[in-house]
Amino acid sequence: MTAARLPLLMIADMPSVQVACRSVLQPAGYSLRIAATATEGMALFQETEAQTVLLDLGLESGGGLAVLRDMVALRPEARIIVITATASLPRAVEAMQAGAQDVLTRRPFDAARLLAAVERAVEATLAPAHDGHKAAVRRGAKAEPETAGDVFIGSSAAMRAVQDMIRSVAGSMATVFITGESGTGKELCALAVHAGSPRAHGPFIALNCGAIPQHLLESEVFGHMKGSFTGAISDKQGAAAAADGGTLFLDEVCEMAPALQTKLLRFLQTSTVQPVGAVRPRRVDVRIICATNRDPADAVRRGEFREDLYYRLFVVPIHMPPLRARNGDVAEIAQTVLDRFAREEGRQFDGFAPEVLALFRRHSWPGNVRQLLNVIRNVVVLHPGGRVTLDMLPASLHRAVRVARPDSTRVPVPVAVSDDAARDGLDGLIGRSMAEIERMVIEQTIARNGGSVPKAARVLDLSPSTIYRKLEGWGGKP
């Protein structure tokens, strides 16, 4: 992750908050610029061109919410994470309405949640080409027509199949369900479907169901009326109504709470929305595209996703292949983004040494295209130019490749697990409910990953928001 390109800006006047955030973010490789007043914060925001901001709403100088609105107006693509004193629904609603991406509390201070929120924000700013375009349409602007070939880099058979599917389905009204690992470009796929459709000049509204607190999600999707609950100081148009005449993209749809799944199903059946507190529903014309990095059928089997909603949404499935399955695309993507990043930084690079491309082809790229982009960005920011050689690559990539591909001269020795050992492992589970076993597995996985919920989520193939929700239900803290 290259914090040099995307500096983190923190606006907070409490030394304890500054120290706590720095102690979490600096070891993770982020650089942090700190402002202690609203005026200083806005000046640094403009000076550093920061794309990710941590903002304490409780500034003694006041104006925390005004600063938030000013930053959103000045740079709509910025990701702003708000910090509040305690978990307050009215305060959280107000911040989300003003444009905050995430709302955290400083009492209790949750290091894992802070790091996960920053990771999400920075990843969003490091997306492939069309970032500025994507940020604009996320907030409801008009999308310019473009083809799938403009959005995706790569000519592998796997990507050609995806592009063919996009061209086939774009012109219809059918609901599209996109699956794939994190970092494979699911939102770009949704944008390509929208851009190739008759709705291309309508709004493209993207909503990450996993990044919005569950108690705010209904309001974000369907809107609310002034006075419908504490903190609803004005009418709010939901994402479904904002997408009228265009496309509504629901990312991480499997993270929706059951009650909201019911309302989404009703919306799909009736094409009407009813904001919280409204007396009458309103008809809208919206195409739905949804996505998840999980297996939606497995979520149905687990009882986490309604079966009838699954069949309603899973009309045209598109699977985004992982980078390791896109033979030959790694070199093409790397060269394309190297040229683009070099232009942005005003530097001249002469391609990659053969051994670098060989390493790229060997690596499994667990973070997919997003990880490759981060590696290339790191190289461009930290080096003046020339041919990219092995010593210019991040040390973390070298370590990952060594771990993934041990010395081929060593012959692995198979380890047999005895029946007694297997029974010992089962003895601790026999007699327990599935809920107890699930809690044991999640908590022990978090512990084995140093308390990191995002890392545990990757091991368990779950969304971090799912784990956070379960921990909150158990009364525990990550």
Short mmCIF file of C-alpha atoms in Angstrom, two decimals:
data_model
loop_
_atom_site.label_atom_id
_atom_site.label_comp_id
_atom_site.label_asym_id
_atom_site.label_seq_id
_atom_site.Cartn_x
_atom_site.Cartn_y
_atom_site.Cartn_z
CA MET A 1 0.00 0.00 0.00
CA THR A 2 1.53 3.30 -0.93
CA ALA A 3 0.68 5.98 1.52
CA ALA A 4 3.08 8.37 -0.19
CA ARG A 5 0.77 8.69 -3.18
CA LEU A 6 -2.37 8.89 -1.06
CA PRO A 7 -1.48 10.56 2.27
CA LEU A 8 -3.88 10.04 5.13
CA LEU A 9 -5.08 13.26 6.70
CA MET A 10 -6.35 13.33 10.27
CA ILE A 11 -8.25 16.29 11.72
CA ALA A 12 -8.49 15.84 15.50
CA ASP A 13 -7.60 18.06 18.45
CA MET A 14 -7.42 15.38 21.16
CA PRO A 15 -3.83 14.08 21.62
CA SER A 16 -5.14 10.73 22.83
CA VAL A 17 -7.07 10.22 19.58
CA GLN A 18 -4.06 11.28 17.50
CA VAL A 19 -1.74 8.88 19.34
CA ALA A 20 -4.20 5.98 19.17
CA CYS A 21 -4.73 6.33 15.43
CA ARG A 22 -1.03 6.81 14.71
CA SER A 23 -0.15 3.69 16.73
CA VAL A 24 -2.49 1.61 14.56
CA LEU A 25 -1.85 3.11 11.12
CA GLN A 26 1.90 3.75 11.06
CA PRO A 27 2.87 0.08 11.73
CA ALA A 28 0.51 -0.84 8.87
CA GLY A 29 2.57 1.31 6.49
CA TYR A 30 0.46 4.47 6.33
CA SER A 31 1.83 8.00 6.67
CA LEU A 32 -0.39 10.37 8.63
CA ARG A 33 -0.64 14.17 8.47
CA ILE A 34 -2.42 15.64 11.49
CA ALA A 35 -4.30 18.91 11.85
CA ALA A 36 -5.63 20.08 15.21
CA THR A 37 -8.21 22.63 14.00
CA ALA A 38 -10.85 22.83 11.30
CA THR A 39 -9.03 25.69 9.56
CA GLU A 40 -5.69 23.86 9.56
CA GLY A 41 -7.43 20.68 8.41
CA MET A 42 -9.04 22.32 5.37
CA ALA A 43 -5.72 23.93 4.44
CA LEU A 44 -3.92 20.57 4.58
CA PHE A 45 -6.79 18.91 2.69
CA GLN A 46 -6.24 21.29 -0.21
CA GLU A 47 -2.44 21.31 0.05
CA THR A 48 -1.86 17.53 0.20
CA GLU A 49 -4.72 16.51 -2.12
CA ALA A 50 -5.53 13.84 0.47
CA GLN A 51 -7.99 11.22 -0.71
CA THR A 52 -8.57 9.55 2.68
CA VAL A 53 -9.46 11.62 5.74
CA LEU A 54 -10.05 10.79 9.40
CA LEU A 55 -12.25 13.53 10.88
CA ASP A 56 -13.18 13.88 14.56
CA LEU A 57 -16.58 15.56 14.62
CA GLY A 58 -16.02 16.71 18.22
CA LEU A 59 -13.45 19.39 17.45
CA GLU A 60 -13.28 21.92 20.31
CA SER A 61 -13.02 24.66 17.71
CA GLY A 62 -16.35 23.37 16.38
CA GLY A 63 -17.43 22.97 12.80
CA GLY A 64 -16.65 19.27 12.40
CA LEU A 65 -19.78 18.63 10.38
CA ALA A 66 -19.25 21.79 8.34
CA VAL A 67 -15.71 20.65 7.52
CA LEU A 68 -17.11 17.31 6.36
CA ARG A 69 -19.58 19.00 4.02
CA ASP A 70 -16.91 21.38 2.70
CA MET A 71 -14.51 18.53 1.93
CA VAL A 72 -17.21 16.53 0.12
CA ALA A 73 -18.15 19.59 -1.93
CA LEU A 74 -14.52 20.33 -2.76
CA ARG A 75 -13.44 16.76 -3.55
CA PRO A 76 -16.41 14.37 -3.96
CA GLU A 77 -14.15 11.37 -4.63
CA ALA A 78 -12.43 11.67 -1.22
CA ARG A 79 -13.21 8.98 1.35
CA ILE A 80 -13.93 10.57 4.74
CA ILE A 81 -14.06 8.44 7.89
CA VAL A 82 -15.81 10.20 10.74
CA ILE A 83 -14.90 9.64 14.40
CA THR A 84 -17.50 10.39 17.07
CA ALA A 85 -17.34 10.31 20.87
CA THR A 86 -19.83 7.45 21.27
CA ALA A 87 -22.19 5.39 19.13
CA SER A 88 -25.05 7.83 18.51
CA LEU A 89 -27.63 7.04 15.84
CA PRO A 90 -28.60 10.69 15.15
CA ARG A 91 -24.94 11.69 14.85
CA ALA A 92 -24.16 8.75 12.57
CA VAL A 93 -27.18 9.51 10.35
CA GLU A 94 -26.16 13.14 10.08
CA ALA A 95 -22.58 12.23 9.14
CA MET A 96 -23.63 9.68 6.52
CA GLN A 97 -26.07 12.17 5.01
CA ALA A 98 -23.26 14.72 4.78
CA GLY A 99 -21.11 12.28 2.78
CA ALA A 100 -19.05 10.28 5.30
CA GLN A 101 -17.99 6.84 4.11
CA ASP A 102 -17.75 5.31 7.58
CA VAL A 103 -18.54 6.24 11.18
CA LEU A 104 -16.28 5.06 14.03
CA THR A 105 -16.36 5.73 17.76
CA ARG A 106 -13.45 6.68 19.99
CA ARG A 107 -15.06 5.15 23.08
CA PRO A 108 -14.40 2.29 22.99
CA PHE A 109 -11.47 2.64 20.59
CA ASP A 110 -11.49 -0.27 18.13
CA ALA A 111 -8.10 -0.63 16.41
CA ALA A 112 -9.15 -3.43 14.06
CA ARG A 113 -12.21 -1.55 12.88
CA LEU A 114 -10.18 1.61 12.30
CA LEU A 115 -7.65 -0.28 10.19
CA ALA A 116 -10.40 -2.03 8.21
CA ALA A 117 -12.16 1.28 7.51
CA VAL A 118 -8.92 2.89 6.31
CA GLU A 119 -8.11 -0.15 4.14
CA ARG A 120 -11.54 0.06 2.48
CA ALA A 121 -11.16 3.80 1.89
CA VAL A 122 -7.65 3.58 0.45
CA GLU A 123 -8.55 0.59 -1.74
CA ALA A 124 -11.42 2.62 -3.19
CA THR A 125 -9.04 5.43 -4.16
CA LEU A 126 -6.55 2.95 -5.69
CA ALA A 127 -9.07 1.36 -8.07
CA PRO A 128 -8.12 0.97 -11.77
CA ALA A 129 -8.77 3.51 -14.50
CA HIS A 130 -11.90 5.68 -14.40
CA ASP A 131 -11.59 6.34 -10.63
CA GLY A 132 -12.76 9.93 -10.98
CA HIS A 133 -15.58 8.85 -13.25
CA LYS A 134 -16.59 6.12 -10.83
CA ALA A 135 -16.58 8.48 -7.87
CA ALA A 136 -18.87 10.86 -9.74
CA VAL A 137 -21.43 8.28 -10.77
CA ARG A 138 -21.38 6.81 -7.26
CA ARG A 139 -22.98 10.05 -6.14
CA GLY A 140 -25.58 10.03 -8.90
CA ALA A 141 -24.03 11.92 -11.81
CA LYS A 142 -24.58 10.89 -15.39
CA ALA A 143 -22.33 8.17 -16.80
CA GLU A 144 -20.82 8.60 -20.26
CA PRO A 145 -21.16 5.60 -22.57
CA GLU A 146 -18.14 3.33 -22.78
CA THR A 147 -17.49 -0.26 -23.76
CA ALA A 148 -16.38 -3.21 -21.68
CA GLY A 149 -13.06 -3.12 -23.53
CA ASP A 150 -12.45 0.41 -22.20
CA VAL A 151 -12.97 -0.73 -18.62
CA PHE A 152 -10.95 -3.98 -18.50
CA ILE A 153 -7.30 -4.46 -19.39
CA GLY A 154 -6.40 -7.94 -20.61
CA SER A 155 -7.05 -10.24 -23.55
CA SER A 156 -7.11 -13.66 -21.85
CA ALA A 157 -9.84 -16.15 -22.71
CA ALA A 158 -11.34 -15.67 -19.24
CA MET A 159 -11.71 -11.91 -19.71
CA ARG A 160 -12.96 -12.23 -23.28
CA ALA A 161 -15.74 -14.47 -21.94
CA VAL A 162 -16.65 -11.82 -19.36
CA GLN A 163 -16.69 -9.08 -22.00
CA ASP A 164 -18.85 -11.20 -24.31
CA MET A 165 -21.30 -11.78 -21.46
CA ILE A 166 -21.42 -8.06 -20.66
CA ARG A 167 -22.19 -7.19 -24.29
CA SER A 168 -24.92 -9.85 -24.41
CA VAL A 169 -26.71 -8.79 -21.25
CA ALA A 170 -26.17 -5.02 -21.24
CA GLY A 171 -29.12 -4.19 -23.46
CA SER A 172 -31.67 -6.14 -21.41
CA MET A 173 -33.46 -5.33 -18.15
CA ALA A 174 -32.36 -8.61 -16.56
CA THR A 175 -30.87 -8.47 -13.07
CA VAL A 176 -27.15 -9.23 -13.11
CA PHE A 177 -25.41 -10.97 -10.20
CA ILE A 178 -21.62 -10.54 -10.20
CA THR A 179 -19.43 -12.84 -8.13
CA GLY A 180 -15.69 -12.94 -7.62
CA GLU A 181 -12.91 -12.43 -5.13
CA SER A 182 -12.07 -9.01 -3.70
CA GLY A 183 -10.04 -6.92 -6.10
CA THR A 184 -11.25 -8.57 -9.33
CA GLY A 185 -13.22 -5.54 -10.54
CA LYS A 186 -16.85 -6.38 -9.75
CA GLU A 187 -17.92 -2.74 -9.60
CA LEU A 188 -16.16 -2.00 -12.88
CA CYS A 189 -18.06 -4.93 -14.38
CA ALA A 190 -21.33 -3.42 -13.13
CA LEU A 191 -20.35 -0.05 -14.57
CA ALA A 192 -19.58 -1.68 -17.92
CA VAL A 193 -23.04 -3.33 -17.99
CA HIS A 194 -24.64 0.03 -17.23
CA ALA A 195 -22.49 1.89 -19.78
CA GLY A 196 -23.40 -0.57 -22.54
CA SER A 197 -27.13 -0.35 -21.83
CA PRO A 198 -29.87 2.05 -23.00
CA ARG A 199 -29.64 3.48 -19.46
CA ALA A 200 -26.07 4.71 -19.99
CA HIS A 201 -27.11 8.36 -19.74
CA GLY A 202 -29.05 7.71 -16.53
CA PRO A 203 -27.59 7.58 -13.01
CA PHE A 204 -25.38 4.74 -11.82
CA ILE A 205 -25.76 4.53 -8.03
CA ALA A 206 -23.39 2.23 -6.15
CA LEU A 207 -24.09 1.18 -2.57
CA ASN A 208 -21.76 -1.02 -0.51
CA CYS A 209 -24.09 -2.96 1.77
CA GLY A 210 -21.17 -4.20 3.86
CA ALA A 211 -19.69 -0.77 4.59
CA ILE A 212 -22.87 0.89 5.92
CA PRO A 213 -24.02 0.19 9.49
CA GLN A 214 -27.07 -2.06 9.43
CA HIS A 215 -29.23 0.46 11.30
CA LEU A 216 -28.59 3.01 8.53
CA LEU A 217 -28.87 0.71 5.53
CA GLU A 218 -32.65 0.91 5.08
CA SER A 219 -32.48 4.70 5.04
CA GLU A 220 -29.59 4.58 2.54
CA VAL A 221 -31.48 2.25 0.20
CA PHE A 222 -35.06 3.55 0.47
CA GLY A 223 -34.65 6.99 2.08
CA HIS A 224 -36.57 8.53 4.95
CA MET A 225 -38.91 11.39 5.76
CA LYS A 226 -38.12 14.28 8.07
CA GLY A 227 -38.97 13.38 11.66
CA SER A 228 -39.36 9.65 10.97
CA PHE A 229 -36.75 8.90 13.65
CA THR A 230 -34.42 10.79 15.94
CA GLY A 231 -31.83 12.55 13.81
CA ALA A 232 -33.93 12.63 10.63
CA ILE A 233 -33.71 16.42 10.30
CA SER A 234 -34.76 16.50 6.66
CA ASP A 235 -36.14 14.29 3.91
CA LYS A 236 -33.55 11.97 2.38
CA GLN A 237 -33.77 10.40 -1.05
CA GLY A 238 -32.60 6.79 -0.93
CA ALA A 239 -30.32 5.10 -3.44
CA ALA A 240 -33.24 3.27 -5.10
CA ALA A 241 -35.05 6.53 -5.91
CA ALA A 242 -31.80 8.27 -6.88
CA ALA A 243 -31.21 5.51 -9.47
CA ASP A 244 -34.60 6.11 -11.15
CA GLY A 245 -34.07 5.77 -14.91
CA GLY A 246 -30.66 4.19 -14.39
CA THR A 247 -28.91 1.41 -12.49
CA LEU A 248 -28.66 0.56 -8.79
CA PHE A 249 -25.55 -1.44 -7.92
CA LEU A 250 -25.70 -3.28 -4.58
CA ASP A 251 -22.22 -4.46 -3.61
CA GLU A 252 -21.76 -7.06 -0.85
CA VAL A 253 -25.48 -7.77 -1.10
CA CYS A 254 -25.14 -10.93 1.02
CA GLU A 255 -24.35 -8.70 4.03
CA MET A 256 -27.87 -7.27 4.13
CA ALA A 257 -29.80 -7.86 7.33
CA PRO A 258 -32.76 -10.28 6.97
CA ALA A 259 -35.38 -7.57 7.56
CA LEU A 260 -33.96 -5.43 4.78
CA GLN A 261 -33.77 -8.45 2.47
CA THR A 262 -37.54 -8.73 2.80
CA LYS A 263 -38.01 -5.09 1.80
CA LEU A 264 -35.61 -5.47 -1.12
CA LEU A 265 -37.62 -8.45 -2.35
CA ARG A 266 -40.80 -6.39 -2.18
CA PHE A 267 -39.08 -3.60 -4.09
CA LEU A 268 -38.05 -6.03 -6.84
CA GLN A 269 -41.58 -7.41 -7.06
CA THR A 270 -43.43 -4.07 -7.12
CA SER A 271 -40.83 -1.57 -8.48
CA THR A 272 -41.92 0.81 -5.73
CA VAL A 273 -40.03 2.39 -2.85
CA GLN A 274 -41.43 3.61 0.43
CA PRO A 275 -39.05 5.79 2.47
CA VAL A 276 -38.98 5.30 6.23
CA GLY A 277 -41.90 7.32 7.62
CA ALA A 278 -43.62 7.78 4.24
CA VAL A 279 -47.33 7.04 3.88
CA ARG A 280 -47.40 6.12 0.19
CA PRO A 281 -44.92 4.22 -1.98
CA ARG A 282 -43.44 5.68 -5.15
CA ARG A 283 -42.88 3.80 -8.40
CA VAL A 284 -39.37 3.91 -9.87
CA ASP A 285 -37.71 2.50 -12.99
CA VAL A 286 -34.45 0.91 -11.85
CA ARG A 287 -32.24 -1.90 -13.08
CA ILE A 288 -30.58 -3.91 -10.33
CA ILE A 289 -27.00 -5.21 -10.46
CA CYS A 290 -25.60 -6.83 -7.35
CA ALA A 291 -22.30 -8.39 -6.34
CA THR A 292 -20.64 -10.40 -3.60
CA ASN A 293 -17.22 -11.89 -2.90
CA ARG A 294 -18.91 -14.85 -1.23
CA ASP A 295 -20.72 -17.89 -2.61
CA PRO A 296 -24.35 -16.68 -2.57
CA ALA A 297 -25.71 -20.25 -2.72
CA ASP A 298 -23.69 -21.07 0.40
CA ALA A 299 -25.12 -17.98 2.12
CA VAL A 300 -28.59 -19.35 1.31
CA ARG A 301 -27.68 -22.77 2.78
CA ARG A 302 -26.43 -21.08 5.94
CA GLY A 303 -29.70 -19.21 6.32
CA GLU A 304 -27.96 -15.84 5.92
CA PHE A 305 -29.62 -14.94 2.62
CA ARG A 306 -33.24 -15.46 1.62
CA GLU A 307 -33.69 -18.19 -0.95
CA ASP A 308 -36.52 -16.39 -2.76
CA LEU A 309 -34.42 -13.22 -2.97
CA TYR A 310 -31.47 -15.23 -4.27
CA TYR A 311 -33.54 -16.66 -7.15
CA ARG A 312 -34.97 -13.22 -7.87
CA LEU A 313 -31.49 -11.69 -8.16
CA PHE A 314 -29.49 -14.58 -9.61
CA VAL A 315 -30.87 -14.20 -13.15
CA VAL A 316 -27.71 -13.55 -15.17
CA PRO A 317 -24.58 -14.53 -13.25
CA ILE A 318 -21.20 -13.07 -14.23
CA HIS A 319 -18.11 -14.43 -12.49
CA MET A 320 -15.06 -12.17 -12.41
CA PRO A 321 -12.02 -14.47 -12.66
CA PRO A 322 -9.12 -14.06 -10.24
CA LEU A 323 -5.93 -12.65 -11.69
CA ARG A 324 -4.15 -16.01 -11.33
CA ALA A 325 -6.66 -17.49 -13.80
CA ARG A 326 -6.07 -14.79 -16.42
CA ASN A 327 -3.03 -16.21 -18.21
CA GLY A 328 -0.96 -13.50 -19.83
CA ASP A 329 -3.01 -10.60 -18.48
CA VAL A 330 -0.61 -9.82 -15.61
CA ALA A 331 2.12 -8.47 -17.92
CA GLU A 332 -0.38 -6.49 -20.00
CA ILE A 333 -2.00 -4.90 -16.95
CA ALA A 334 1.37 -4.17 -15.34
CA GLN A 335 2.72 -2.38 -18.43
CA THR A 336 -0.47 -0.38 -18.97
CA VAL A 337 -0.68 0.90 -15.40
CA LEU A 338 3.09 1.49 -15.23
CA ASP A 339 2.76 3.87 -18.17
CA ARG A 340 -0.26 5.59 -16.65
CA PHE A 341 1.20 6.00 -13.15
CA ALA A 342 4.50 7.25 -14.63
CA ARG A 343 2.64 9.96 -16.55
CA GLU A 344 0.82 10.98 -13.37
CA GLU A 345 4.09 11.24 -11.45
CA GLY A 346 6.02 12.89 -14.28
CA ARG A 347 8.55 10.04 -14.53
CA GLN A 348 9.92 7.84 -17.31
CA PHE A 349 9.99 4.05 -16.96
CA ASP A 350 11.26 1.62 -19.61
CA GLY A 351 9.18 -1.45 -18.90
CA PHE A 352 10.05 -4.48 -16.78
CA ALA A 353 13.12 -6.68 -16.60
CA PRO A 354 12.37 -10.28 -17.74
CA GLU A 355 12.90 -11.65 -14.22
CA VAL A 356 10.28 -9.21 -12.87
CA LEU A 357 7.69 -10.42 -15.37
CA ALA A 358 8.63 -14.01 -14.51
CA LEU A 359 8.01 -13.28 -10.82
CA PHE A 360 4.69 -11.62 -11.67
CA ARG A 361 3.61 -14.76 -13.54
CA ARG A 362 4.64 -17.04 -10.66
CA HIS A 363 2.79 -15.09 -8.00
CA SER A 364 -0.77 -16.13 -7.11
CA TRP A 365 -1.91 -12.51 -6.51
CA PRO A 366 -4.35 -13.13 -3.63
CA GLY A 367 -5.35 -9.44 -3.80
CA ASN A 368 -5.95 -9.73 -7.56
CA VAL A 369 -5.77 -6.66 -9.82
CA ARG A 370 -5.98 -4.30 -6.85
CA GLN A 371 -2.82 -5.83 -5.37
CA LEU A 372 -0.96 -5.59 -8.69
CA LEU A 373 -1.90 -1.92 -9.00
CA ASN A 374 -0.60 -1.25 -5.49
CA VAL A 375 2.72 -2.91 -6.34
CA ILE A 376 3.17 -0.84 -9.52
CA ARG A 377 2.14 2.36 -7.74
CA ASN A 378 4.73 1.62 -5.03
CA VAL A 379 7.47 1.20 -7.65
CA VAL A 380 6.58 4.41 -9.47
CA VAL A 381 6.36 6.52 -6.32
CA LEU A 382 9.59 5.28 -4.74
CA HIS A 383 11.88 5.21 -7.80
CA PRO A 384 12.88 7.90 -10.32
CA GLY A 385 12.48 5.77 -13.46
CA GLY A 386 14.33 3.36 -15.74
CA ARG A 387 13.67 -0.34 -16.17
CA VAL A 388 11.82 -1.98 -13.27
CA THR A 389 14.10 -4.57 -11.65
CA LEU A 390 13.60 -7.09 -8.85
CA ASP A 391 15.23 -4.87 -6.22
CA MET A 392 12.64 -2.13 -6.95
CA LEU A 393 9.70 -4.35 -5.98
CA PRO A 394 8.24 -4.15 -2.44
CA ALA A 395 9.88 -6.55 0.03
CA SER A 396 6.43 -7.86 0.95
CA LEU A 397 5.98 -9.17 -2.60
CA HIS A 398 9.29 -11.04 -2.50
CA ARG A 399 8.30 -12.61 0.82
CA ALA A 400 4.89 -13.62 -0.49
CA VAL A 401 6.37 -15.28 -3.57
CA ARG A 402 8.93 -17.20 -1.48
CA VAL A 403 6.21 -18.47 0.85
CA ALA A 404 3.90 -19.41 -2.02
CA ARG A 405 6.64 -21.18 -4.02
CA PRO A 406 9.14 -22.93 -1.74
CA ASP A 407 12.41 -24.35 -3.09
CA SER A 408 11.40 -26.87 -5.74
CA THR A 409 14.36 -29.10 -4.81
CA ARG A 410 12.77 -29.87 -1.47
CA VAL A 411 10.35 -32.77 -1.47
CA PRO A 412 7.41 -32.19 0.84
CA VAL A 413 6.89 -34.93 3.37
CA PRO A 414 3.24 -35.91 3.77
CA VAL A 415 2.03 -35.69 7.34
CA ALA A 416 -0.56 -38.20 8.40
CA VAL A 417 -3.14 -37.20 10.97
CA SER A 418 -3.91 -40.07 13.27
CA ASP A 419 -7.44 -41.12 14.09
CA ASP A 420 -6.70 -40.25 17.74
CA ALA A 421 -5.67 -36.72 16.80
CA ALA A 422 -8.78 -36.32 14.69
CA ARG A 423 -10.92 -37.54 17.56
CA ASP A 424 -9.18 -35.15 19.97
CA GLY A 425 -10.09 -32.25 17.70
CA LEU A 426 -13.71 -33.36 17.48
CA ASP A 427 -14.04 -34.01 21.20
CA GLY A 428 -13.99 -30.27 21.88
CA LEU A 429 -16.90 -29.77 19.46
CA ILE A 430 -19.17 -32.75 20.13
CA GLY A 431 -22.17 -31.69 22.16
CA ARG A 432 -21.92 -28.03 21.21
CA SER A 433 -24.45 -26.19 19.07
CA MET A 434 -23.49 -24.93 15.61
CA ALA A 435 -23.75 -21.37 16.95
CA GLU A 436 -21.19 -22.17 19.66
CA ILE A 437 -18.86 -23.84 17.15
CA GLU A 438 -19.15 -20.85 14.81
CA ARG A 439 -18.23 -18.46 17.63
CA MET A 440 -15.26 -20.60 18.68
CA VAL A 441 -13.92 -20.75 15.12
CA ILE A 442 -14.31 -17.01 14.49
CA GLU A 443 -12.79 -15.92 17.82
CA GLN A 444 -9.84 -18.33 17.55
CA THR A 445 -9.17 -17.28 13.95
CA ILE A 446 -9.11 -13.62 15.03
CA ALA A 447 -6.73 -14.48 17.87
CA ARG A 448 -4.40 -16.42 15.54
CA ASN A 449 -4.27 -13.41 13.21
CA GLY A 450 -3.12 -10.99 15.89
CA GLY A 451 -6.59 -9.64 16.60
CA SER A 452 -7.09 -8.49 12.99
CA VAL A 453 -10.67 -8.92 11.83
CA PRO A 454 -9.85 -8.22 8.14
CA LYS A 455 -7.16 -10.93 8.16
CA ALA A 456 -9.48 -13.40 9.90
CA ALA A 457 -12.20 -12.57 7.37
CA ARG A 458 -9.86 -13.50 4.52
CA VAL A 459 -8.99 -16.81 6.20
CA LEU A 460 -12.65 -17.65 6.79
CA ASP A 461 -13.79 -16.33 3.37
CA LEU A 462 -16.22 -13.93 5.02
CA SER A 463 -16.77 -10.21 4.78
CA PRO A 464 -15.27 -8.21 7.70
CA SER A 465 -18.67 -6.59 8.24
CA THR A 466 -20.18 -10.05 8.85
CA ILE A 467 -17.64 -10.73 11.60
CA TYR A 468 -18.13 -7.29 13.15
CA ARG A 469 -21.90 -7.87 13.22
CA LYS A 470 -21.48 -11.25 14.90
CA LEU A 471 -19.03 -9.83 17.47
CA GLU A 472 -21.45 -7.05 18.31
CA GLY A 473 -24.19 -9.62 18.76
CA TRP A 474 -21.98 -11.61 21.13
CA GLY A 475 -21.10 -8.48 23.08
CA GLY A 476 -17.41 -8.85 22.23
CA LYS A 477 -14.85 -6.58 20.65
CA PRO A 478 -12.48 -7.52 17.80
#
